[in-house]
Coordinates of C-alpha atoms in Angstrom, one line a residue:
Chain A
M508 CA -0.3 0.0 0.2
K509 CA 2.9 2.4 1.1
I510 CA 4.2 1.7 -2.5
N511 CA 1.5 2.6 -4.7
V512 CA 0.7 5.8 -2.9
V513 CA 4.1 6.5 -3.9
E514 CA 3.9 6.1 -6.9
N515 CA 0.0 7.3 -6.9
V516 CA 2.1 10.4 -5.5
L517 CA 4.9 10.2 -8.5
K518 CA 2.6 9.7 -11.1
A519 CA 0.0 13.2 -9.8
S520 CA 3.5 14.8 -9.7
G521 CA 4.5 14.1 -13.3
A522 CA 1.1 15.4 -14.7
V523 CA 1.3 18.6 -13.0
A524 CA 5.3 19.1 -14.1
E525 CA 4.0 17.5 -17.8
A526 CA 1.4 20.5 -17.9
N527 CA 4.2 23.5 -16.9
R528 CA 6.5 22.5 -19.3
R529 CA 3.6 22.8 -22.4
R530 CA 2.3 26.3 -20.6
M531 CA 6.7 27.8 -20.8
D532 CA 6.8 25.5 -24.5
E533 CA 4.0 27.9 -25.3
A534 CA 5.7 31.3 -23.7
R535 CA 8.8 30.2 -26.5
L536 CA 10.8 30.5 -22.6
V537 CA 12.8 28.3 -22.2
A538 CA 12.9 27.7 -18.0
I539 CA 15.7 25.9 -15.8
N540 CA 16.3 24.5 -12.8
L541 CA 19.2 26.0 -10.5
M542 CA 20.0 23.2 -8.5
S543 CA 22.7 22.5 -5.7
A544 CA 23.6 22.6 -2.2
P545 CA 22.9 25.7 0.1
G546 CA 26.2 28.4 -0.5
S547 CA 26.8 26.4 -3.7
G548 CA 26.1 30.5 -5.5
K549 CA 22.8 30.4 -7.1
T550 CA 21.7 33.9 -6.3
A551 CA 24.8 34.7 -7.5
L552 CA 25.0 33.8 -10.5
L553 CA 21.7 34.6 -11.3
E554 CA 22.2 38.2 -9.9
N555 CA 25.7 38.1 -12.5
T556 CA 24.0 36.5 -15.7
I557 CA 20.8 38.5 -15.6
P558 CA 22.4 41.9 -16.7
A559 CA 24.7 39.7 -18.5
L560 CA 21.9 38.7 -21.1
G561 CA 20.4 42.4 -21.5
P562 CA 16.8 43.6 -21.6
D563 CA 17.3 40.9 -25.8
N564 CA 16.5 38.4 -23.3
P565 CA 14.1 39.7 -20.6
C566 CA 15.0 36.4 -17.8
A567 CA 11.9 35.5 -15.0
V568 CA 12.8 34.3 -11.0
L569 CA 11.5 31.7 -9.2
V570 CA 13.2 31.0 -6.3
G571 CA 12.6 28.0 -4.4
D572 CA 13.2 28.9 -0.3
L573 CA 12.3 26.5 3.4
Q574 CA 11.5 30.3 4.8
T575 CA 12.0 34.3 3.6
T576 CA 12.5 35.7 0.7
R577 CA 16.2 36.7 1.6
D578 CA 17.1 35.4 -2.0
A579 CA 14.7 37.6 -4.3
E580 CA 15.4 40.5 -2.0
R581 CA 18.5 40.3 -3.4
L582 CA 17.1 39.8 -7.5
G583 CA 14.8 43.1 -6.5
H584 CA 17.3 45.6 -7.9
L585 CA 17.5 43.9 -11.2
A586 CA 14.1 44.2 -11.9
V587 CA 12.9 41.1 -12.9
Q588 CA 9.8 39.7 -12.2
T589 CA 11.0 37.5 -9.4
T590 CA 8.7 35.5 -7.2
Q591 CA 9.8 33.9 -3.6
I592 CA 7.9 30.6 -2.9
N593 CA 8.5 29.2 0.5
T594 CA 8.5 25.2 0.8
G595 CA 8.1 25.4 4.7
K596 CA 9.8 21.8 5.3
G597 CA 9.9 21.0 1.8
C598 CA 13.9 20.4 1.0
H599 CA 12.6 20.1 -2.9
L600 CA 10.9 22.8 -5.3
S601 CA 7.5 20.5 -6.7
P602 CA 5.8 20.6 -9.4
A603 CA 2.3 22.2 -7.9
Q604 CA 4.5 24.4 -6.4
V605 CA 6.0 26.2 -9.9
A606 CA 2.8 26.0 -10.7
Q607 CA 1.0 28.3 -8.9
G608 CA 5.1 30.3 -9.4
L609 CA 4.1 30.5 -13.2
N610 CA 0.6 32.6 -12.3
T611 CA 2.2 34.7 -10.9
L612 CA 4.8 35.4 -14.2
A613 CA 3.7 37.3 -17.4
L614 CA 5.5 34.2 -18.8
D615 CA 5.1 35.7 -23.2
R616 CA 7.6 38.2 -21.4
I617 CA 9.8 35.8 -20.5
T618 CA 13.5 34.4 -22.5
F619 CA 15.1 32.7 -19.7
L620 CA 12.9 31.4 -16.2
F621 CA 16.0 30.3 -14.0
V622 CA 14.6 28.6 -11.5
E623 CA 15.8 28.1 -8.5
N624 CA 15.8 25.9 -5.5
V625 CA 16.3 24.6 -2.5
G626 CA 20.4 24.1 -2.0
N627 CA 20.1 20.5 -1.5
M628 CA 21.6 17.5 -3.4
V629 CA 19.5 15.4 -3.7
C630 CA 15.9 16.3 -2.8
P631 CA 15.5 17.9 -6.0
A632 CA 17.6 15.7 -8.1
A633 CA 14.2 13.1 -8.4
F634 CA 11.5 15.6 -9.6
D635 CA 11.0 17.2 -12.8
L636 CA 9.5 20.2 -12.0
G637 CA 8.5 21.3 -16.4
E638 CA 11.9 22.5 -16.7
H639 CA 13.6 22.0 -19.1
L640 CA 17.6 22.4 -18.7
R641 CA 19.0 21.3 -15.8
V642 CA 21.9 23.8 -14.6
V643 CA 23.8 21.7 -11.0
L644 CA 26.9 24.1 -9.3
L645 CA 28.9 22.6 -7.2
S646 CA 30.9 24.9 -5.5
V647 CA 34.6 24.6 -4.2
P648 CA 35.1 25.3 -0.9
E649 CA 32.4 22.2 -0.9
G650 CA 35.2 19.7 -2.1
D651 CA 36.5 17.3 -5.0
D652 CA 34.4 14.3 -3.7
K653 CA 31.1 15.5 -4.5
V654 CA 30.8 14.9 -7.9
A655 CA 30.8 10.9 -6.8
K656 CA 29.2 11.3 -3.9
Y657 CA 25.9 13.0 -5.2
P658 CA 26.0 11.4 -8.5
I659 CA 22.7 11.9 -9.6
L660 CA 22.1 14.8 -9.4
F661 CA 25.0 15.2 -11.8
Q662 CA 25.0 12.7 -14.6
V663 CA 20.8 14.5 -14.1
A664 CA 22.8 18.1 -15.3
D665 CA 22.2 19.8 -18.5
A666 CA 25.8 22.1 -17.6
I667 CA 27.5 21.9 -14.6
L668 CA 28.8 25.6 -12.5
L669 CA 32.4 25.0 -10.8
T670 CA 31.5 28.0 -8.8
K671 CA 34.7 30.6 -6.7
V672 CA 37.3 29.0 -8.7
D673 CA 39.3 32.3 -7.2
L674 CA 39.9 29.6 -3.9
I675 CA 41.3 27.1 -5.8
G676 CA 44.4 27.5 -4.6
V677 CA 43.2 29.5 -1.3
L678 CA 41.8 25.7 -0.7
E679 CA 42.9 22.2 -1.7
F680 CA 40.6 21.5 -5.0
E681 CA 41.8 18.8 -7.1
V682 CA 39.2 20.6 -10.8
R683 CA 40.8 16.8 -12.5
R684 CA 39.5 15.1 -9.6
V685 CA 35.5 16.1 -10.3
R686 CA 36.6 16.1 -14.2
D687 CA 37.9 12.4 -13.6
D688 CA 34.5 11.8 -11.7
L689 CA 32.4 13.4 -14.8
S690 CA 34.0 10.9 -17.6
R691 CA 32.1 8.2 -15.3
I692 CA 28.6 9.0 -15.1
N693 CA 27.4 12.5 -17.8
T694 CA 30.3 12.8 -20.5
R695 CA 26.9 14.8 -22.1
A696 CA 27.3 17.5 -20.2
P697 CA 30.4 20.8 -19.6
L698 CA 31.8 21.3 -17.1
I699 CA 32.2 25.5 -16.8
E700 CA 34.9 27.3 -14.4
L701 CA 32.7 30.1 -12.7
S702 CA 34.6 32.8 -11.0
N703 CA 31.7 34.9 -10.1
K704 CA 34.7 37.6 -8.2
T705 CA 37.1 37.6 -11.2
G706 CA 34.6 36.8 -13.9
R707 CA 36.1 33.4 -15.2
G708 CA 33.9 31.5 -17.0
M709 CA 31.0 34.3 -17.9
K710 CA 31.5 34.0 -21.9
E711 CA 31.2 30.3 -21.4
W712 CA 29.1 29.7 -19.4
L713 CA 26.1 33.2 -21.7
D714 CA 27.4 31.4 -25.0
W715 CA 26.0 28.2 -23.7
L716 CA 22.6 30.3 -22.3
H717 CA 22.9 32.0 -25.6
R718 CA 22.3 28.0 -28.0
Q719 CA 19.3 27.4 -25.7
R720 CA 17.4 29.5 -26.8
R721 CA 14.7 28.4 -29.0
P722 CA 13.9 29.7 -32.7
P723 CA 10.6 31.7 -32.8
N724 CA 7.3 30.6 -33.5
R725 CA 7.4 31.0 -37.0
A726 CA 3.8 30.0 -36.9
R727 CA 2.1 32.4 -33.9
G728 CA 3.5 34.9 -35.9
G729 CA 7.1 35.4 -34.2
T730 CA 9.3 37.5 -35.5
P731 CA 13.1 35.9 -36.0
A732 CA 15.7 36.4 -32.9
T733 CA 17.8 39.2 -33.0
F734 CA 20.4 38.2 -31.2
Chain B
M964 CA -4.4 7.3 3.5
K965 CA -1.4 9.2 1.9
I966 CA -1.2 10.6 5.4
N967 CA -1.8 7.8 8.1
V968 CA 0.7 6.0 6.6
V969 CA 2.7 9.3 7.1
E970 CA 2.5 8.8 10.0
N971 CA 2.4 5.2 11.0
V972 CA 6.1 5.3 8.8
L973 CA 6.6 8.2 11.3
K974 CA 5.8 6.6 14.1
A975 CA 7.4 3.5 13.3
S976 CA 10.4 5.2 12.7
G977 CA 10.4 7.1 16.7
A978 CA 9.9 3.5 17.7
V979 CA 13.8 2.2 16.1
A980 CA 15.0 5.6 17.5
E981 CA 14.0 4.7 20.8
A982 CA 15.4 1.9 20.9
N983 CA 18.1 2.5 19.3
R984 CA 18.2 5.2 21.9
R985 CA 18.1 2.2 25.2
R986 CA 20.6 0.2 23.4
M987 CA 23.5 3.5 23.6
D988 CA 22.6 4.1 27.1
E989 CA 23.0 0.9 28.4
A990 CA 26.2 0.6 26.2
R991 CA 27.2 4.1 28.2
L992 CA 28.2 5.1 25.2
V993 CA 26.7 8.9 23.8
A994 CA 25.7 9.2 20.7
I995 CA 26.3 12.5 18.6
N996 CA 24.2 13.6 14.9
L997 CA 26.5 15.7 13.2
M998 CA 24.3 17.4 10.7
S999 CA 24.9 20.1 8.1
A1000 CA 25.6 20.9 4.3
P1001 CA 27.7 19.1 1.7
G1002 CA 31.0 20.2 2.2
S1003 CA 30.5 22.3 6.0
G1004 CA 33.6 19.5 6.7
K1005 CA 31.8 17.2 9.1
T1006 CA 34.7 14.6 7.5
A1007 CA 37.8 16.8 9.1
L1008 CA 36.0 18.0 12.3
L1009 CA 36.5 14.1 12.8
E1010 CA 40.1 13.8 12.0
N1011 CA 41.2 15.9 14.3
T1012 CA 38.3 15.7 17.3
I1013 CA 39.1 11.3 18.3
P1014 CA 43.1 11.9 17.7
A1015 CA 42.3 15.1 20.6
L1016 CA 39.9 13.2 22.7
G1017 CA 42.9 9.8 22.4
P1018 CA 42.0 7.2 23.9
D1019 CA 40.5 7.9 27.6
N1020 CA 37.6 8.4 25.0
P1021 CA 37.4 5.9 22.2
C1022 CA 34.9 6.7 19.9
A1023 CA 33.3 5.0 17.0
V1024 CA 31.7 6.1 13.7
L1025 CA 28.9 5.0 11.2
V1026 CA 29.1 7.5 7.8
G1027 CA 26.4 7.4 6.0
D1028 CA 26.3 8.5 2.4
L1029 CA 24.5 8.4 -1.1
Q1030 CA 27.4 5.8 -2.6
T1031 CA 31.1 5.8 -2.2
T1032 CA 32.7 4.6 0.9
R1033 CA 35.1 8.3 0.7
D1034 CA 35.2 9.3 4.2
A1035 CA 35.2 5.7 5.7
E1036 CA 37.8 5.4 4.2
R1037 CA 39.7 8.7 5.8
L1038 CA 39.0 8.3 9.0
G1039 CA 40.1 4.1 8.3
H1040 CA 43.5 5.3 9.8
L1041 CA 42.6 6.6 12.9
A1042 CA 41.7 2.5 13.8
V1043 CA 38.5 3.6 15.1
Q1044 CA 35.5 1.3 14.9
T1045 CA 34.0 3.2 11.4
T1046 CA 31.0 2.0 9.3
Q1047 CA 29.9 3.4 6.4
I1048 CA 25.7 2.9 5.1
N1049 CA 25.1 4.0 1.4
T1050 CA 22.3 5.1 1.9
G1051 CA 21.2 4.6 -2.5
K1052 CA 18.9 8.1 -3.0
G1053 CA 17.8 8.7 0.6
C1054 CA 18.7 12.3 2.0
H1055 CA 19.3 10.9 5.5
L1056 CA 20.4 8.2 7.6
S1057 CA 17.1 6.3 9.1
P1058 CA 16.7 4.6 13.4
A1059 CA 17.0 1.3 11.1
Q1060 CA 20.0 2.2 9.0
V1061 CA 21.5 2.9 12.3
A1062 CA 19.9 0.6 13.9
Q1063 CA 22.1 -2.6 11.9
G1064 CA 25.0 0.1 11.9
L1065 CA 24.9 -0.5 15.0
N1066 CA 24.9 -4.3 14.9
T1067 CA 28.4 -4.2 13.5
L1068 CA 30.6 -2.0 16.2
A1069 CA 31.9 -3.4 19.8
L1070 CA 28.9 -0.9 22.1
D1071 CA 30.7 -1.5 25.4
R1072 CA 33.9 -0.6 24.0
I1073 CA 32.9 3.5 22.9
T1074 CA 32.9 6.4 24.7
F1075 CA 31.6 9.0 21.8
L1076 CA 29.6 7.4 18.7
F1077 CA 29.4 9.7 15.9
V1078 CA 26.5 9.7 13.9
E1079 CA 28.2 11.0 10.4
N1080 CA 24.8 12.0 8.5
V1081 CA 24.1 12.6 4.9
G1082 CA 25.2 16.6 3.8
N1083 CA 21.4 17.5 4.3
M1084 CA 20.3 20.7 5.3
V1085 CA 16.8 19.3 5.6
C1086 CA 15.8 16.0 5.4
P1087 CA 18.2 14.8 8.5
A1088 CA 16.9 17.6 10.8
A1089 CA 13.0 15.2 10.5
F1090 CA 14.8 12.1 11.8
D1091 CA 15.5 11.2 15.6
L1092 CA 18.0 8.7 15.4
G1093 CA 17.8 7.9 19.0
E1094 CA 21.2 10.0 19.8
H1095 CA 21.8 11.9 22.1
L1096 CA 22.3 15.1 21.3
R1097 CA 22.8 17.0 17.6
V1098 CA 25.5 18.8 16.1
V1099 CA 25.4 21.3 13.7
L1100 CA 27.7 22.5 11.4
L1101 CA 27.6 25.3 9.9
S1102 CA 31.4 26.9 7.6
V1103 CA 32.0 29.6 6.7
P1104 CA 32.2 29.5 2.4
E1105 CA 28.6 28.6 2.9
G1106 CA 27.2 32.0 3.7
D1107 CA 25.8 33.8 6.8
D1108 CA 21.5 33.6 4.9
K1109 CA 21.5 29.9 6.8
V1110 CA 20.3 30.7 10.0
A1111 CA 17.2 32.2 8.5
K1112 CA 16.9 29.6 5.4
Y1113 CA 17.4 26.8 7.0
P1114 CA 15.2 27.1 11.0
I1115 CA 14.5 23.7 12.2
L1116 CA 18.3 22.3 10.8
F1117 CA 19.6 24.7 13.5
Q1118 CA 16.1 25.5 15.7
V1119 CA 17.1 20.9 17.2
A1120 CA 20.8 21.4 17.5
D1121 CA 22.6 20.9 21.1
A1122 CA 25.9 23.0 19.7
I1123 CA 26.9 24.4 16.8
L1124 CA 29.7 24.5 14.7
L1125 CA 31.1 27.8 12.0
T1126 CA 33.5 25.7 10.5
K1127 CA 36.6 27.0 8.0
V1128 CA 36.5 30.3 10.0
D1129 CA 39.8 30.5 8.2
L1130 CA 38.8 31.7 5.0
I1131 CA 36.8 35.2 7.7
G1132 CA 37.7 37.4 5.4
V1133 CA 39.0 36.3 2.1
L1134 CA 35.0 35.8 1.7
E1135 CA 32.2 37.8 3.4
F1136 CA 31.0 36.4 6.3
E1137 CA 29.3 38.8 8.9
V1138 CA 29.9 35.8 11.7
R1139 CA 27.4 39.2 13.7
R1140 CA 24.1 37.9 11.1
V1141 CA 24.3 33.9 12.0
R1142 CA 24.8 35.7 16.4
D1143 CA 21.4 38.0 15.4
D1144 CA 19.0 35.0 13.7
L1145 CA 20.4 32.5 16.4
S1146 CA 18.7 34.1 18.6
R1147 CA 15.6 33.9 17.7
I1148 CA 15.6 30.4 17.0
N1149 CA 17.9 28.7 19.8
T1150 CA 19.6 30.1 23.2
R1151 CA 20.6 27.5 24.3
A1152 CA 23.0 26.0 22.0
P1153 CA 26.8 27.3 21.9
L1154 CA 28.2 28.8 18.4
I1155 CA 31.7 27.4 18.0
E1156 CA 34.0 29.0 16.2
L1157 CA 36.1 27.0 15.3
S1158 CA 39.5 25.3 11.7
N1159 CA 39.9 22.8 11.5
K1160 CA 43.3 24.7 9.4
T1161 CA 44.1 26.7 11.9
G1162 CA 42.8 25.0 14.8
R1163 CA 41.5 28.0 16.7
G1164 CA 38.5 26.9 18.7
M1165 CA 39.1 23.7 18.7
K1166 CA 40.1 23.7 23.0
E1167 CA 35.9 25.2 23.3
W1168 CA 34.4 21.4 20.7
L1169 CA 36.8 18.8 23.5
D1170 CA 35.8 20.0 25.9
W1171 CA 31.3 21.1 25.1
L1172 CA 32.4 17.3 24.1
H1173 CA 33.7 16.0 27.6
R1174 CA 31.0 17.3 29.7
Q1175 CA 29.0 15.6 27.7
R1176 CA 30.0 12.3 28.5
R1177 CA 28.1 10.5 31.3
P1178 CA 29.0 9.1 34.2
P1179 CA 29.7 5.6 34.5
N1180 CA 27.2 3.5 36.1
R1181 CA 28.0 3.0 39.3
A1182 CA 25.1 0.0 39.8
R1183 CA 26.4 -2.1 37.2
G1184 CA 30.3 -1.9 38.2
G1185 CA 31.6 0.9 36.6
T1186 CA 34.8 2.2 37.8
P1187 CA 35.2 6.2 37.4
A1188 CA 36.4 7.9 35.2
T1189 CA 39.8 8.8 34.8
F1190 CA 39.4 12.2 32.9

């Protein structure tokens, strides 16, 4: 009986995720689920990414946290649509929470929707929210053993950002070890070495994002991208 | 129906936790559940703590990880009883897993049993494993906003260790902000500022541990502590 309940919950969850994806497909936006441990720099990444994408690529953010609206406040000055979702005791965003979040946004004015998941290396990996792409962050202070220890998260990633690389040298960290572990579980996703402090890797990250943009929907009267 | 199932699971889980606690009480050991985000220094703390406690305070470790035996291997040279528990997809140790772990240890030869939980700031806080004390680690690179964002974890703590304090100055981090957030949710647990690199705070941490030791059980023929 226990198993049935879990299966039913997952089935319902998958249906909501599919509905989210359809809505976002229709709006021609690209939804990116950002996942990582707490404090690896998800919000800082958005603080740098959104201005760099510029007005031709309007962004919106759904921010998941157990409590507080601190992340949404940090993004407030960027003048993008931002909605904070508090999960209470929940260790991940659910598709239903994302569906509610989508209701608060003007979807047809968005090129990139960033879904900043709850800081957690386990739970978020198990839930499809309806996103198009999954980006996983790993920060240098967390240690170079984390790919092997949390393989499921890194397996589902479409891109992996190694953040705070300015701390290599200050802290013991071998990028080689991360690449070695990734070579066994995910050879598809690029590993981008980033520093929000020095700007290293930002061009590579922005280029990756630009390649994910959707072609305009000509059938629905869209105009060609000016990018 | 869903709620009933969850309640039954939690009730069964609580019973196993109580059985664990009785076993450990009988063995006169002190069980400490170590909880934190990934990479905040739980294993490094044990690498320094266990030798410092010395042969008068024999330790054992149950190490929880989704995959790999890397943490247990890191502790191997300390010649203490160590058992790795792989949780697969589980974001926390369960009381049943701890019960199995206890079966692998000679309990009556242990003063401190450290249970190194899965790196996660959400799930472990919800599960009583039968431990006597809960110690929560927060490392400086994770940021000074984490107490407010993960209050449940910090609420259940009997001691809070702020680790990697040698990075204050290299990274922006205000200890004042952590203390301020803690003053609203947990005034009982001491906040100990630690650095595994410089040794700062180790004396305070060891003193705290020593105060948690159990008096010998005279009725059962125990001898007075020599410590």
